[in-house]
C-alpha cells in the first residue's frame, strides 16, 4: 500500500484551533491588550510625530516604545498559538498558576521582539548618520528598505517561519517535549523567534515610512494578521512582496513614500525648543 503524506491542516481548519467560542474569547482578551498598546502608541506618536530614525531617543526608551508597538501589532495574530498553549496549560494548571504561565508565554514572545528591537535601533541609528551626512541618500535608503522587504517576502525563511506560525497544533506537539524549567517563557520566546523570522522584512519598511507612523503600523498589522490566519495567507505574502518591489522602484522619485526619511525642518526644532523653554522644561535652564 503506497505511503500517503497528509498535508498540514489550514490554520483555521477543524481540529487545529479551539472551539469558535473559546477562540473568540481569547482573541477578545488579546485584542484588549493590543488596544491598550495601540492607545499608548497613538498617544506617543502625537507628541513625537512620524520622525526619522531613532528620533533622538536613547536605546532604553526606544526599546520600551518598540515593545509597546510590537504588542499592538502582533498580539491579535498570535492568538491561535497563545490559545492553543493556554489550553495545554489548563490540563495541568488552574487559576492563578494558569494566569502566571500564560503571562510567561507572552513575556517570552515579546522578548524575542525586544531582541530584534536592538537590531532595529542599530538600523535606525545608521540611517540617522547617513541622512546627517547626505539628506539625498534617503531616497536610496528607502528603495533599499522596500527591496529588502520584498526579497524577504519571497525568500525561503519567510516560507518556513510562516508555515510554523500557521500551524499551532504542530507547535504544541513540539513544545510538549520542552523541559519544565521556565517552559512557558521558552515556548513564547521560541514562537516569537519564528514570528521575527516571518515578519522582520515588514518591520524594515518602517525606516522609510517612519517608526511612529501609526497608519503604516496599522497597515502592517493587517498584513501580518492575514498572512498568518487567512487560508490564502502564503499567496497574500507573495502579493505583498510584489507591491514592495513596485515601491522600491518608485521610492527614489516619490517623496510621499519616504515620510520617515525626510529631513527635519530646523525652524520647527527651534520652535519646539522655544516652547519647551517657555514651559520651564529646557534642560540646564531655570524656569
XYZ file of C-alpha atoms in Angstrom:
287
model
C 0.000 0.000 0.000
C 1.576 3.321 -1.030
C 2.502 5.757 1.705
C 0.241 8.771 1.765
C 1.598 12.007 3.209
C -1.054 14.246 4.653
C -0.661 17.993 4.164
C -0.695 20.141 7.318
C -4.185 21.439 8.086
C -5.026 25.039 7.417
C -4.687 27.307 10.461
C -8.436 27.731 10.711
C -9.374 24.138 9.897
C -11.198 21.720 12.206
C -9.099 20.171 14.958
C -6.468 22.862 14.869
C -7.917 25.625 16.980
C -10.191 25.698 19.987
C -13.963 25.858 19.555
C -15.091 29.106 17.993
C -16.444 30.474 21.291
C -13.191 29.890 23.198
C -11.105 31.222 20.346
C -13.274 34.333 20.131
C -12.874 34.952 23.863
C -9.115 34.588 23.651
C -8.936 36.924 20.670
C -11.020 39.467 22.592
C -8.643 39.361 25.576
C -5.549 39.668 23.412
C -7.208 42.362 21.330
C -7.910 44.336 24.509
C -4.222 44.152 25.391
C -3.375 45.171 21.841
C -5.888 48.030 22.043
C -4.165 49.337 25.175
C -0.821 49.140 23.383
C -2.328 50.957 20.385
C -3.656 53.704 22.651
C -0.202 54.221 24.172
C 1.424 54.179 20.728
C -1.013 56.700 19.254
C -0.613 58.999 22.261
C 3.163 58.874 21.905
C 3.023 59.453 18.144
C 1.024 62.651 18.658
C 3.873 64.031 20.745
C 6.693 62.803 18.534
C 5.264 62.887 15.007
C 6.346 60.470 12.283
C 10.015 61.278 12.763
C 13.056 59.735 11.155
C 15.428 57.124 12.515
C 15.624 56.891 16.290
C 14.035 60.345 16.667
C 16.847 61.218 19.069
C 15.880 58.527 21.584
C 18.436 56.584 23.577
C 18.296 52.798 23.454
C 16.243 52.110 26.653
C 13.268 54.375 25.793
C 13.398 53.210 22.179
C 13.159 49.564 23.272
C 10.289 50.356 25.614
C 8.426 52.077 22.800
C 9.311 49.237 20.410
C 7.871 46.578 22.745
C 4.616 48.521 23.078
C 4.444 48.825 19.281
C 5.066 45.094 18.818
C 2.364 44.257 21.344
C -0.071 46.446 19.417
C 0.819 44.951 16.032
C 1.440 41.280 16.845
C -0.868 40.164 19.658
C -4.034 39.745 17.548
C -2.260 37.448 15.083
C -0.562 35.372 17.801
C -3.935 34.482 19.353
C -4.291 30.976 17.812
C -0.938 29.788 19.157
C -1.456 31.523 22.502
C -4.911 29.973 22.875
C -3.658 26.517 21.941
C -0.871 26.778 24.504
C -3.256 28.076 27.193
C -5.444 25.053 26.520
C -2.452 22.798 27.120
C -1.571 24.700 30.298
C -5.139 24.255 31.528
C -4.702 20.484 31.661
C -2.088 20.753 34.426
C -2.691 24.188 35.949
C -5.637 26.254 37.122
C -6.479 29.686 38.467
C -3.523 31.978 39.300
C -0.953 29.400 38.153
C -2.502 29.280 34.700
C -2.557 33.095 34.533
C 1.132 33.306 35.521
C 2.123 30.678 32.960
C 0.144 32.450 30.251
C 1.846 35.736 31.160
C 5.223 33.987 30.905
C 4.359 32.856 27.378
C 3.518 36.424 26.317
C 6.641 37.818 28.019
C 8.798 35.274 26.198
C 7.126 36.184 22.910
C 7.818 39.891 23.418
C 11.404 39.164 24.493
C 12.063 37.828 21.004
C 10.788 41.085 19.515
C 12.828 43.059 22.058
C 15.955 41.329 20.770
C 15.024 42.345 17.232
C 14.453 45.861 18.583
C 18.206 46.032 19.249
C 18.810 45.352 15.556
C 16.145 47.868 14.569
C 17.735 50.535 16.755
C 21.081 49.954 15.069
C 19.482 50.293 11.632
C 17.624 53.464 12.596
C 20.767 54.957 14.153
C 22.751 54.164 10.995
C 20.001 55.812 8.949
C 20.307 58.954 11.104
C 24.041 59.142 10.463
C 23.648 58.650 6.718
C 20.963 61.328 6.494
C 23.076 63.772 8.511
C 25.894 63.348 6.017
C 23.758 63.337 2.882
C 19.988 64.029 3.073
C 19.550 62.868 -0.539
C 20.671 59.389 0.494
C 17.212 58.919 1.965
C 15.788 58.142 -1.485
C 18.101 55.167 -1.914
C 17.784 54.052 1.694
C 14.023 53.899 1.172
C 14.370 51.992 -2.094
C 16.761 49.565 -0.424
C 14.385 49.006 2.504
C 11.449 48.222 0.201
C 13.643 45.942 -1.916
C 14.939 44.085 1.149
C 11.371 43.647 2.415
C 10.327 42.267 -0.991
C 13.209 39.788 -1.041
C 12.260 38.594 2.419
C 8.627 38.089 1.359
C 9.738 35.732 -1.424
C 12.571 34.043 0.488
C 12.660 30.531 1.999
C 12.966 31.854 5.572
C 9.616 33.595 5.193
C 8.004 30.390 3.947
C 9.391 28.240 6.765
C 8.524 30.697 9.536
C 5.068 31.486 8.154
C 4.272 27.768 7.958
C 5.306 27.449 11.599
C 3.119 30.383 12.664
C 0.110 28.970 10.772
C 0.158 25.545 12.484
C -0.379 25.941 16.250
C -1.197 22.282 16.913
C 2.052 21.087 15.351
C 3.889 23.593 17.552
C 2.068 22.305 20.636
C 3.294 18.768 19.981
C 6.851 20.063 19.675
C 6.626 22.269 22.748
C 5.314 19.391 24.866
C 8.858 17.942 24.742
C 10.446 21.057 26.264
C 11.966 20.628 29.727
C 9.918 22.058 32.630
C 12.361 24.814 33.640
C 10.899 28.189 32.515
C 8.990 26.179 29.920
C 6.295 28.771 29.159
C 8.835 31.581 28.825
C 10.923 29.487 26.426
C 7.888 28.424 24.418
C 6.875 32.066 23.987
C 10.410 33.084 23.025
C 10.678 30.178 20.572
C 7.431 31.093 18.853
C 8.358 34.782 18.945
C 11.635 33.982 17.185
C 9.716 32.350 14.358
C 7.463 35.408 14.174
C 10.530 37.624 13.898
C 11.809 35.415 11.093
C 8.447 35.708 9.385
C 7.882 39.451 9.787
C 11.235 41.234 10.098
C 11.060 42.430 6.493
C 7.721 44.078 7.159
C 9.252 45.977 10.075
C 12.146 47.167 7.909
C 9.829 49.354 5.860
C 9.243 51.472 8.955
C 12.616 53.006 8.035
C 11.191 54.865 5.019
C 7.649 55.139 6.398
C 8.610 56.330 9.893
C 8.947 54.356 13.103
C 5.969 56.194 14.655
C 3.792 56.205 11.533
C 0.538 54.894 13.020
C -1.143 54.408 9.623
C 1.813 52.316 8.416
C 1.760 50.254 11.615
C -1.965 49.600 11.231
C -1.467 48.502 7.629
C 1.410 46.193 8.560
C -0.627 44.741 11.418
C -3.408 43.875 8.954
C -0.889 42.287 6.561
C 0.575 40.155 9.370
C -2.894 39.089 10.510
C -3.924 37.997 7.010
C -0.643 36.223 6.289
C -0.926 34.116 9.425
C -4.652 33.457 9.659
C -6.141 33.704 6.169
C -6.307 30.466 4.199
C -4.628 32.196 1.264
C -2.009 33.765 3.537
C 1.084 32.417 1.714
C -0.170 33.722 -1.640
C -1.057 37.012 0.004
C 2.534 37.258 1.316
C 3.808 36.951 -2.263
C 1.378 39.640 -3.416
C 2.679 41.965 -0.693
C 6.224 41.216 -1.862
C 5.259 42.234 -5.393
C 3.875 45.520 -4.068
C 7.157 46.158 -2.236
C 9.069 45.618 -5.473
C 6.975 48.316 -7.143
C 7.526 50.667 -4.196
C 11.280 50.025 -4.373
C 11.256 51.246 -7.968
C 9.119 54.297 -7.177
C 10.761 55.325 -3.875
C 13.711 57.331 -5.329
C 11.268 59.520 -7.251
C 8.283 59.781 -4.880
C 8.870 61.716 -1.659
C 5.442 60.754 -0.295
C 6.729 57.181 0.072
C 9.524 58.351 2.383
C 7.984 60.331 5.265
C 10.386 58.709 7.715
C 13.427 59.836 5.727
C 12.567 63.491 5.276
C 14.978 65.988 6.774
C 13.638 67.753 9.824
C 12.925 71.455 9.406
C 15.375 73.314 11.704
C 12.867 76.108 12.245
C 10.427 73.557 13.645
C 13.113 72.288 16.004
C 13.791 75.851 17.244
C 10.081 76.448 17.704
C 9.826 73.276 19.733
C 12.806 74.323 21.852
C 11.266 77.750 22.475
C 8.028 76.107 23.593
C 9.962 73.875 25.976
C 11.837 76.914 27.287
C 8.638 78.832 27.973
C 7.278 75.841 29.856
C 10.374 75.789 32.033
C 11.475 72.346 30.853
C 14.636 73.126 28.909
C 17.495 71.066 30.372
C 20.001 73.160 32.275
C 17.761 76.231 32.476
C 15.835 77.642 35.353
C 12.072 78.025 34.730
